[in-house]
Amino acid sequence: MIIVIKKEHEQKQLDNLVKWVKAQGVEIDTSIGSNSTVLGLIGDTSKIDIDLLRSLDIVEDVKRIQEPYKCANRKFHPDDTIVDVSGHKFGGNHFQIIAGPCSVESEKQIIYVAEKVKAAGATVLRGGAFKPRTSPYSFQGLRENGLKLLLKAKEETGMPIVTEIMSVRHIDLFKDVDIIQVGARDMQNFELLKEVGKLNKPVLLKRGLANTVEEWLMSAEYIMSEGCKDIILCERGIRTFEPYTRNTLDLSAIPLLKELTHLPVIVDPSHASGIARLVHPLSLAAVGAGAHGLMIEVHNDPPHALCDGAQSIRPEQFEDLVKNIDVMLPIVGKERDKS
Amino acid sequence: MIIVIKKEHEQKQLDNLVKWVKAQGVEIDTSIGSNSTVLGLIGDTSKIDIDLLRSLDIVEDVKRIQEPYKCANRKFHPDDTIVDVSGHKFGGNHFQIIAGPCSVESEKQIIYVAEKVKAAGATVLRGGAFKPRTSPYSFQGLRENGLKLLLKAKEETGMPIVTEIMSVRHIDLFKDVDIIQVGARDMQNFELLKEVGKLNKPVLLKRGLANTVEEWLMSAEYIMSEGCKDIILCERGIRTFEPYTRNTLDLSAIPLLKELTHLPVIVDPSHASGIARLVHPLSLAAVGAGAHGLMIEVHNDPPHALCDGAQSIRPEQFEDLVKNIDVMLPIVGKERDKS
Amino acid sequence: MIIVIKKEHEQKQLDNLVKWVKAQGVEIDTSIGSNSTVLGLIGDTSKIDIDLLRSLDIVEDVKRIQEPYKCANRKFHPDDTIVDVSGHKFGGNHFQIIAGPCSVESEKQIIYVAEKVKAAGATVLRGGAFKPRTSPYSFQGLRENGLKLLLKAKEETGMPIVTEIMSVRHIDLFKDVDIIQVGARDMQNFELLKEVGKLNKPVLLKRGLANTVEEWLMSAEYIMSEGCKDIILCERGIRTFEPYTRNTLDLSAIPLLKELTHLPVIVDPSHASGIARLVHPLSLAAVGAGAHGLMIEVHNDPPHALCDGAQSIRPEQFEDLVKNIDVMLPIVGKERDKS
Amino acid sequence: MIIVIKKEHEQKQLDNLVKWVKAQGVEIDTSIGSNSTVLGLIGDTSKIDIDLLRSLDIVEDVKRIQEPYKCANRKFHPDDTIVDVSGHKFGGNHFQIIAGPCSVESEKQIIYVAEKVKAAGATVLRGGAFKPRTSPYSFQGLRENGLKLLLKAKEETGMPIVTEIMSVRHIDLFKDVDIIQVGARDMQNFELLKEVGKLNKPVLLKRGLANTVEEWLMSAEYIMSEGCKDIILCERGIRTFEPYTRNTLDLSAIPLLKELTHLPVIVDPSHASGIARLVHPLSLAAVGAGAHGLMIEVHNDPPHALCDGAQSIRPEQFEDLVKNIDVMLPIVGKERDKS
């Protein structure tokens, strides 16, 4: 960490600062230039509050040299973490496809979709039971009931399941869920992160709508600091000024994350754009960018249904997509896990 | 609500859509142009899922005509809501100043600051007990203990208190808190909003770091739909590409909100910029923009303390600020409430 | 276009508005609901000033139904535009690779790189002569001289060239340039767009750092409205709050643009992230997203040079990349043009 | 400037880098920690290309300690610059109001508005002759003719004028314009900045829609490095995700700029929001934030005109605003210049 001191400062203030910093167990290397004095902090600075320093009268700027995350940092854990979900491996050269409907709607629907996506190559079943909705007047998911139907589908098909938790109050309901999803809006729900970190279960952590890669890794750090090692990061689009797509999928984050962290990272192309027609090209793009997997919404398609062209793609479109992915995977050195 | 239908569509799909929309209890006015067919939906469309419609194959676009919020909508409640907190009124031509330290640190500290800010003109005491921190390694607040100290300060000074809730698990601890604060990161923690809405207490709802004004009002709607009427909105800066300031204070939102909603809206200039020197000018700016009040961090200032120039301003700076605010208030037709 | 009229309005104001709108040659379909009156404008609304309407006292909101661009709109030109550059075709199922150094530095350098990238599969040579730099103290490019060296390389290798124009004053210098590049910072330099549109040459139009897809197409429209038909759009990243990468590459824009416009669209992965290590994965991602080509910075690599790991990739890395692209292209139904 | 070197690096690469940096006339202070080696560059680093350094294989990160701007930097010019426009002073404790119509439409209109705003307290007349418009089909301003009418109004009223330049081709037409405005879209039109900097005239430099404060000051630096000393900065809103307002006025930038630079900074509240009703509160907010002046659109208001409630405010509203500003100015230590 580098602390730039203002040109005009009282020596006493500087002495106080130096004393305080040293009391945090960090050494200081001072360098005096013509326009500013620079303190270089050497040692473990992860516990030093950068905002506090920045707010001091005599401080002009503070710059971090080391990343503030440790458990999630590839520097300290050079090998890829492999998250094992009932034998399906996330990370390294494994490629996994999670698929399923946006919301669990009925037993018939979830089992129908589960069988379809399993046959086409998905290894983990997704399905929303608790649904975060902008409006209190929108459908909030089948909640407890949705969870039960999802577990039924797990039993029927043998697929492990992933579904979103929205409150610490619901934790007991998730004991048979294989991967606990923390949604974008809860990425910085720190109390939830801490409790989820204690469950000894894989966690799928989505990136917040307006969160930096560093903040995302700090949220992974929250979970990991409670003992959980099995985190799957999931990029799902960030908020920008562009109105055509609901969010802007940040695929640069994929190769970047692979440098910064040892955790697997997958992509959700369905939520990012909010446009079903974009799921196919964005899935291929995610594979090209080096993702360890995809999480795709696939919808049942009974004739005469309203939502025939919904944000979710149909099972036969999903099948086509998986075939294209299979051709691409060798280029990026990955192999798709077969169920 | 306006649904624009694609030029090329099957009549059967359109008929299905029209049938489904009518089943939602809404009437349809169809208008056929050379390049598109437009359906105008007349009636209460607040329960219609705009994302679902947008995702249909035959739909080119969907545009809302009416705001999706009702309880918070000025159209349906033309008069200003006045939130009464132990006799201190938020809204209308009242102007309130909330002040206190960033974090509660000790009994001595919180009582010292409370007395100072009360003497200078603050009517409500703020102080963080549960602190949302990006890093799990940063100080997380005194938590339960912090709450107790805050209640002690309330007892000593007679000031009502406002503090942030971070988990539904802590709700019981908040029964003597006068205003429950929902922080920026929890603005879309919908399960928390619902539970807070049932407490029959005033709620201070901060705007999320990357949330639109409409989403903010929808979160107010979540709380209001559970029966709570007393919501104070608090603008605290949004995330942009500008790195000099931590966030960009969106003061245009103030006059805008006064048109869209009847709820009072205040400004937190301390968190927005993260720079103590900006608190004074941004406070005056907020008054000029028409805010119903301010929420300001004021720090104790014992000699030799490290944080003498911290993000919080000192009591004597706060006093100066209040004097300037008093000169400005008549211009904007407001009167400061005296404690 | 839909004009939503405020609930409270004077009939006379509405009559004035209706009269004015009709005078623009557009028909009106009025629909009166309980909370608002909605005017539906039928006909060519591309010349109607939406900001003007929005600013009227009686208008609550204005929503566009039709895109404001015509020449660039796929609705009116369903077939893909194929831009022919000395026999190399951009658009449709053609895939082109533009490559070359960031800046032209010397005759030896530009010819060396040109030969290398041509041998590896590039069909068009890029190279900056006029360089837009944030700082007046940074190297501004070799300017006129750089252009001459680029033309020399064209002569030596037979490759057509693309380079950026920064001022209308330089137009005469560009008469032998094959594709004129309009950079991100000039995307809304409207006077430049107009003059470039008159040159009867292909134009490569980069997306502005903070411009929407619609504004980008409107800038293409500026050029096209002067008679130019041959525009190649180039996505190069947009500005977001994420600091790790210089810009966020918006690959969702690729499949979206292919719906909205008939113009070819390519991707520049070098500028987007500013990190050389990300060029390979982001290039493959761009191919997966359906881009019609790539524009890649390739650096000469003399031993002992300072910039051995610069933002540009080295010729041998470029070769590897092209091989991977070749495996992917059949999946996306494209064929790489051979020089 | 601080260069963080990767843990794993070849000594030879580091030696090359050190040699190169020293050749730029800068000294190096090396500090070796357990996870990284840090080079501290001491001396004038304004000419060192930070992007180039960042792209080197052995470099992990580069952080600037000193601002890259010099002429515009308050550190090197502690006293406020006072820009004198025909006796009207911008900067220091002076407060100026620029007002006039969005576009010059006719001789009658511009003179009418000029007289009105002068009577109410404006000291400089604004009016668009060359208009940057997103669409080529929108009104592009009266151009040369508009300039002539503006000069006519100057003659009639004695008010100095400010108007936007859009192309280096038009420079000769601006010889009698008192302040040359460089618009938001041209903030990084570097060739234009250079030519405008040579004119020996005050320049009003608007902030780009998505430009940082640092980039803005670097653009001022471009103009100043050509000899121009008289620059007035003008904040006019930045682009964010919020759709209600056209742009988000960044008032935090005002007190920040007053620390970073000695140049005067004013605010344009009319363009920022695009909503006439917000001009009054945002103007007062700008005064509170410490702006040195305002630039306000004021519209003529003939009966029966279409645009009776346009984005511009009416002369009588402008009069009211000036009265309120006058009450506020003593609080912020400023005095309004009287014409």
Coordinates of C-alpha atoms in Angstrom, one line a residue, chain C:
Chain C
M1 CA -44.2 7.5 -31.8
I2 CA -46.4 7.7 -28.7
I3 CA -47.0 10.9 -26.9
V4 CA -48.4 10.6 -23.4
I5 CA -50.3 13.7 -22.3
K6 CA -50.5 14.8 -18.7
K7 CA -53.8 14.2 -16.9
E8 CA -54.2 17.9 -16.2
H9 CA -53.8 19.9 -19.4
E10 CA -55.7 22.7 -21.1
Q11 CA -57.6 21.5 -24.2
K12 CA -56.1 24.5 -26.1
Q13 CA -52.5 23.3 -25.5
L14 CA -53.5 19.8 -26.7
D15 CA -55.1 21.2 -29.8
N16 CA -52.0 23.3 -30.6
L17 CA -49.9 20.2 -30.2
V18 CA -52.1 18.1 -32.4
K19 CA -52.1 20.8 -35.1
W20 CA -48.3 21.1 -35.0
V21 CA -47.8 17.3 -35.2
K22 CA -50.2 17.0 -38.2
A23 CA -48.3 19.8 -39.9
Q24 CA -45.3 17.5 -39.9
G25 CA -47.2 15.2 -42.2
V26 CA -48.0 12.6 -39.6
E27 CA -51.4 11.1 -38.7
I28 CA -52.7 10.9 -35.1
D29 CA -54.6 8.1 -33.3
T30 CA -55.8 9.4 -29.9
S31 CA -56.6 7.1 -27.1
I32 CA -58.0 8.4 -23.8
G33 CA -57.5 6.4 -20.6
S34 CA -58.4 7.2 -17.0
N35 CA -55.0 8.6 -16.1
S36 CA -53.6 9.8 -19.4
T37 CA -54.4 10.6 -23.0
V38 CA -52.1 8.9 -25.5
L39 CA -51.4 10.2 -29.0
G40 CA -50.2 7.6 -31.4
L41 CA -48.3 9.1 -34.3
I42 CA -48.6 7.1 -37.6
G43 CA -46.3 7.8 -40.5
D44 CA -42.7 8.9 -40.9
T45 CA -41.7 10.4 -37.5
S46 CA -37.9 10.4 -38.1
K47 CA -37.8 14.1 -38.5
I48 CA -39.8 14.9 -35.4
D49 CA -37.7 16.2 -32.5
I50 CA -38.4 13.9 -29.6
D51 CA -36.6 16.2 -27.1
L52 CA -38.7 19.2 -28.1
L53 CA -41.9 17.2 -27.6
R54 CA -40.7 15.9 -24.2
S55 CA -40.1 19.4 -23.0
L56 CA -43.6 20.6 -23.6
D57 CA -45.6 21.4 -20.5
I58 CA -48.5 19.1 -21.3
V59 CA -46.4 16.1 -22.3
E60 CA -45.7 13.5 -19.7
D61 CA -43.5 11.2 -21.9
V62 CA -42.7 10.4 -25.5
K63 CA -41.8 6.9 -26.7
R64 CA -40.4 6.0 -30.0
I65 CA -41.9 3.0 -31.8
Q66 CA -39.8 3.1 -34.9
E67 CA -36.0 3.4 -35.0
P68 CA -34.8 6.9 -35.9
Y69 CA -32.4 5.5 -38.5
K70 CA -33.4 4.5 -42.0
C71 CA -30.4 4.0 -44.3
A72 CA -28.8 1.8 -41.6
N73 CA -32.0 0.0 -40.7
R74 CA -32.4 -3.7 -41.6
K75 CA -36.2 -3.3 -41.8
F76 CA -35.8 -1.3 -45.0
H77 CA -32.7 -3.2 -46.3
P78 CA -33.2 -6.8 -45.3
D79 CA -30.1 -8.1 -47.0
D80 CA -26.6 -7.9 -45.5
T81 CA -24.5 -5.1 -46.9
I82 CA -21.2 -6.5 -48.3
V83 CA -18.4 -3.9 -48.1
D84 CA -15.8 -4.8 -50.8
V85 CA -12.2 -3.5 -50.0
S86 CA -10.0 -4.4 -53.0
G87 CA -11.7 -7.7 -53.3
H88 CA -11.9 -8.5 -49.6
K89 CA -15.5 -8.7 -48.5
F90 CA -16.8 -7.5 -45.1
G91 CA -20.3 -8.8 -44.2
G92 CA -22.5 -11.8 -44.8
N93 CA -20.6 -15.0 -44.2
H94 CA -17.2 -13.5 -44.9
F95 CA -14.8 -13.1 -42.1
Q96 CA -11.9 -10.6 -42.3
I97 CA -8.9 -10.0 -40.1
I98 CA -7.4 -6.5 -40.0
A99 CA -4.0 -6.4 -38.2
G100 CA -1.0 -4.2 -37.7
P101 CA 0.8 -2.1 -35.2
C102 CA -0.8 0.4 -32.8
S103 CA 1.4 3.2 -34.2
V104 CA 3.4 3.4 -37.4
E105 CA 7.0 3.9 -36.2
S106 CA 9.3 3.4 -39.1
E107 CA 9.3 2.0 -42.6
K108 CA 11.1 -1.1 -41.5
Q109 CA 8.7 -1.7 -38.7
I110 CA 5.5 -1.3 -40.7
I111 CA 6.7 -3.4 -43.5
Y112 CA 7.9 -6.1 -41.2
V113 CA 4.6 -6.3 -39.3
A114 CA 2.6 -6.1 -42.6
E115 CA 4.4 -9.1 -44.0
K116 CA 4.1 -11.1 -40.8
V117 CA 0.3 -10.5 -40.4
K118 CA -0.3 -11.1 -44.1
A119 CA 1.5 -14.4 -43.9
A120 CA -0.6 -15.3 -40.9
G121 CA -3.9 -14.5 -42.5
A122 CA -4.7 -10.8 -42.2
T123 CA -6.1 -9.2 -45.3
V124 CA -6.1 -5.5 -44.3
L125 CA -3.2 -3.6 -42.7
R126 CA -3.9 -1.2 -39.8
G127 CA -1.5 1.3 -38.3
G128 CA -2.0 4.6 -36.5
A129 CA -0.5 7.7 -38.1
F130 CA -2.6 10.4 -36.3
K131 CA -3.0 9.2 -32.7
P132 CA -5.7 10.5 -30.4
R133 CA -4.0 10.8 -27.0
T134 CA -5.5 12.0 -23.7
S135 CA -2.4 14.0 -22.9
P136 CA -0.8 16.7 -25.1
Y137 CA 2.5 15.5 -23.8
S138 CA 2.1 12.0 -25.2
F139 CA 3.4 10.9 -28.6
Q140 CA 0.8 12.1 -31.2
G141 CA 1.8 9.7 -34.0
L142 CA 4.0 10.3 -37.0
R143 CA 1.1 12.0 -38.6
E144 CA 1.6 12.9 -42.4
N145 CA 4.8 10.9 -42.3
G146 CA 3.1 7.9 -40.7
L147 CA 0.6 8.0 -43.5
K148 CA 3.3 7.9 -46.1
L149 CA 5.0 4.9 -44.5
L150 CA 1.6 3.1 -44.4
L151 CA 1.2 3.7 -48.1
K152 CA 4.7 2.4 -48.7
A153 CA 3.7 -0.8 -46.8
K154 CA 0.6 -1.0 -49.0
E155 CA 2.7 -0.8 -52.1
E156 CA 5.2 -3.4 -50.8
T157 CA 2.7 -6.0 -49.6
G158 CA -0.4 -5.3 -51.7
M159 CA -2.5 -5.1 -48.6
P160 CA -5.2 -2.4 -48.4
I161 CA -4.9 -0.1 -45.4
V162 CA -7.1 1.4 -42.7
T163 CA -6.1 4.3 -40.5
E164 CA -7.7 6.9 -38.4
I165 CA -8.7 10.4 -39.5
M166 CA -8.8 13.1 -36.7
S167 CA -9.6 16.3 -38.5
V168 CA -11.4 17.5 -41.7
R169 CA -8.1 19.4 -42.4
H170 CA -6.4 16.1 -43.2
I171 CA -8.9 14.7 -45.7
D172 CA -6.8 15.3 -48.7
L173 CA -4.0 13.2 -47.2
F174 CA -6.4 10.2 -47.0
K175 CA -7.1 9.8 -50.7
D176 CA -5.1 6.6 -51.1
V177 CA -6.2 5.1 -47.8
D178 CA -8.6 2.1 -48.5
I179 CA -10.7 2.3 -45.4
I180 CA -11.1 5.5 -43.4
Q181 CA -11.3 5.0 -39.7
V182 CA -13.4 7.3 -37.5
G183 CA -12.3 6.7 -34.0
A184 CA -14.3 6.3 -30.8
R185 CA -13.8 9.9 -29.7
D186 CA -15.0 11.2 -33.1
M187 CA -18.1 9.0 -33.3
Q188 CA -20.2 12.1 -32.8
N189 CA -17.9 14.6 -34.5
F190 CA -20.8 15.3 -36.9
E191 CA -19.0 17.7 -39.2
L192 CA -16.3 15.1 -39.7
L193 CA -18.9 12.4 -40.4
K194 CA -20.5 14.5 -43.0
E195 CA -17.2 15.2 -44.9
V196 CA -16.1 11.6 -44.6
G197 CA -19.5 10.5 -46.0
K198 CA -18.8 12.4 -49.2
L199 CA -15.5 10.6 -50.0
N200 CA -17.0 7.6 -51.6
K201 CA -14.7 5.3 -49.6
P202 CA -15.4 2.5 -47.1
V203 CA -15.6 3.9 -43.5
L204 CA -14.8 2.0 -40.4
L205 CA -16.9 3.6 -37.6
K206 CA -15.9 2.8 -34.1
R207 CA -18.4 3.0 -31.3
G208 CA -17.9 5.9 -28.9
L209 CA -16.8 5.2 -25.3
A210 CA -20.2 6.0 -23.9
N211 CA -22.5 5.7 -26.8
T212 CA -25.6 3.6 -27.2
V213 CA -26.1 1.3 -30.1
E214 CA -28.8 3.6 -31.4
E215 CA -26.5 6.6 -31.3
W216 CA -23.9 4.6 -33.1
L217 CA -26.3 3.7 -35.9
M218 CA -27.4 7.4 -36.0
S219 CA -23.7 8.3 -36.6
A220 CA -23.6 5.7 -39.4
E221 CA -26.8 7.4 -40.7
Y222 CA -24.9 10.7 -40.8
I223 CA -22.3 9.2 -43.1
M224 CA -24.8 7.3 -45.2
S225 CA -27.0 10.3 -45.7
E226 CA -24.1 11.9 -47.6
G227 CA -24.1 9.0 -50.0
C228 CA -21.6 6.5 -48.5
K229 CA -23.0 3.0 -48.4
D230 CA -19.9 1.1 -47.2
I231 CA -19.7 1.3 -43.5
I232 CA -18.1 -1.2 -41.2
L233 CA -19.1 -0.9 -37.6
C234 CA -16.4 -1.7 -35.0
E235 CA -17.2 -2.5 -31.3
R236 CA -14.2 -1.5 -29.1
G237 CA -15.5 -1.5 -25.6
I238 CA -17.6 1.0 -23.6
R239 CA -16.9 2.8 -20.4
T240 CA -18.2 1.3 -17.2
F241 CA -17.3 1.5 -13.5
E242 CA -15.0 -1.5 -13.7
P243 CA -11.4 -0.3 -13.3
Y244 CA -9.5 -3.6 -14.1
T245 CA -10.1 -3.3 -17.8
R246 CA -9.8 0.0 -19.6
N247 CA -13.2 -0.6 -21.2
T248 CA -15.8 -3.3 -21.1
L249 CA -16.2 -5.0 -24.5
D250 CA -19.9 -5.2 -25.2
L251 CA -20.3 -8.4 -27.2
S252 CA -24.0 -8.5 -26.8
A253 CA -24.0 -5.6 -29.2
I254 CA -22.9 -8.0 -32.0
P255 CA -25.9 -10.2 -32.3
L256 CA -28.1 -7.2 -31.5
L257 CA -26.6 -5.2 -34.4
K258 CA -27.1 -8.0 -36.8
E259 CA -30.8 -7.7 -36.1
L260 CA -31.0 -4.0 -36.2
T261 CA -28.8 -3.2 -39.2
H262 CA -27.5 -4.7 -42.5
L263 CA -24.0 -3.3 -42.0
P264 CA -21.1 -5.6 -41.1
V265 CA -19.8 -5.4 -37.6
I266 CA -16.3 -6.3 -36.4
V267 CA -14.6 -6.2 -33.0
D268 CA -11.4 -4.6 -31.8
P269 CA -10.3 -6.7 -28.7
S270 CA -7.0 -4.9 -28.3
H271 CA -8.3 -1.5 -27.3
A272 CA -11.2 -2.8 -25.3
S273 CA -9.3 -4.2 -22.4
G274 CA -5.9 -2.7 -22.9
I275 CA -4.3 -6.0 -21.8
A276 CA -2.5 -8.1 -24.4
R277 CA -3.2 -11.3 -22.6
L278 CA -6.9 -10.8 -23.1
V279 CA -6.7 -10.4 -26.8
H280 CA -6.8 -14.1 -27.6
P281 CA -9.8 -15.1 -25.5
L282 CA -11.7 -12.0 -26.4
S283 CA -11.1 -12.6 -30.1
L284 CA -12.5 -16.1 -29.8
A285 CA -15.4 -14.6 -27.9
A286 CA -16.1 -12.1 -30.6
V287 CA -16.1 -14.9 -33.2
G288 CA -18.6 -16.8 -31.0
A289 CA -20.8 -13.7 -30.8
G290 CA -21.0 -13.6 -34.6
A291 CA -18.7 -10.8 -35.5
H292 CA -17.8 -10.3 -39.2
G293 CA -14.2 -9.8 -38.5
L294 CA -11.5 -8.6 -36.1
M295 CA -9.1 -5.7 -35.9
I296 CA -6.1 -6.7 -33.9
E297 CA -2.9 -4.9 -32.9
V298 CA 0.2 -6.9 -33.7
H299 CA 3.6 -5.6 -32.6
N300 CA 7.0 -6.1 -34.1
D301 CA 9.2 -7.9 -31.8
P302 CA 12.9 -7.1 -32.1
P303 CA 15.0 -8.6 -29.4
H304 CA 15.8 -6.2 -26.5
A305 CA 12.9 -3.9 -27.3
L306 CA 11.2 -2.4 -24.3
C307 CA 7.7 -3.3 -25.2
D308 CA 8.1 -7.0 -25.5
G309 CA 4.9 -7.6 -23.7
A310 CA 3.0 -4.6 -24.9
Q311 CA -0.8 -4.3 -25.4
S312 CA -0.2 -5.6 -28.9
I313 CA 0.4 -9.3 -29.4
R314 CA 3.4 -10.7 -31.2
P315 CA 3.3 -12.1 -34.7
E316 CA 3.6 -15.7 -33.5
Q317 CA 0.8 -15.3 -31.0
F318 CA -1.3 -13.8 -33.9
E319 CA -0.6 -16.8 -36.0
D320 CA -1.8 -19.1 -33.2
L321 CA -4.9 -17.0 -32.8
V322 CA -5.8 -17.2 -36.5
K323 CA -5.5 -21.0 -36.4
N324 CA -8.0 -21.2 -33.6
I325 CA -10.3 -18.8 -35.3
D326 CA -10.3 -21.1 -38.4
V327 CA -11.5 -24.0 -36.3
M328 CA -14.3 -21.9 -34.9
L329 CA -15.6 -20.2 -38.1
P330 CA -17.7 -23.2 -39.4
I331 CA -19.7 -23.2 -36.2
V332 CA -20.8 -19.7 -36.8
G333 CA -21.3 -20.2 -40.5
K334 CA -18.5 -18.0 -41.7
E335 CA -15.5 -18.4 -43.9
R336 CA -12.2 -16.5 -43.5
D337 CA -11.2 -14.6 -46.5
K338 CA -7.7 -15.5 -47.7
S339 CA -5.4 -12.9 -49.0

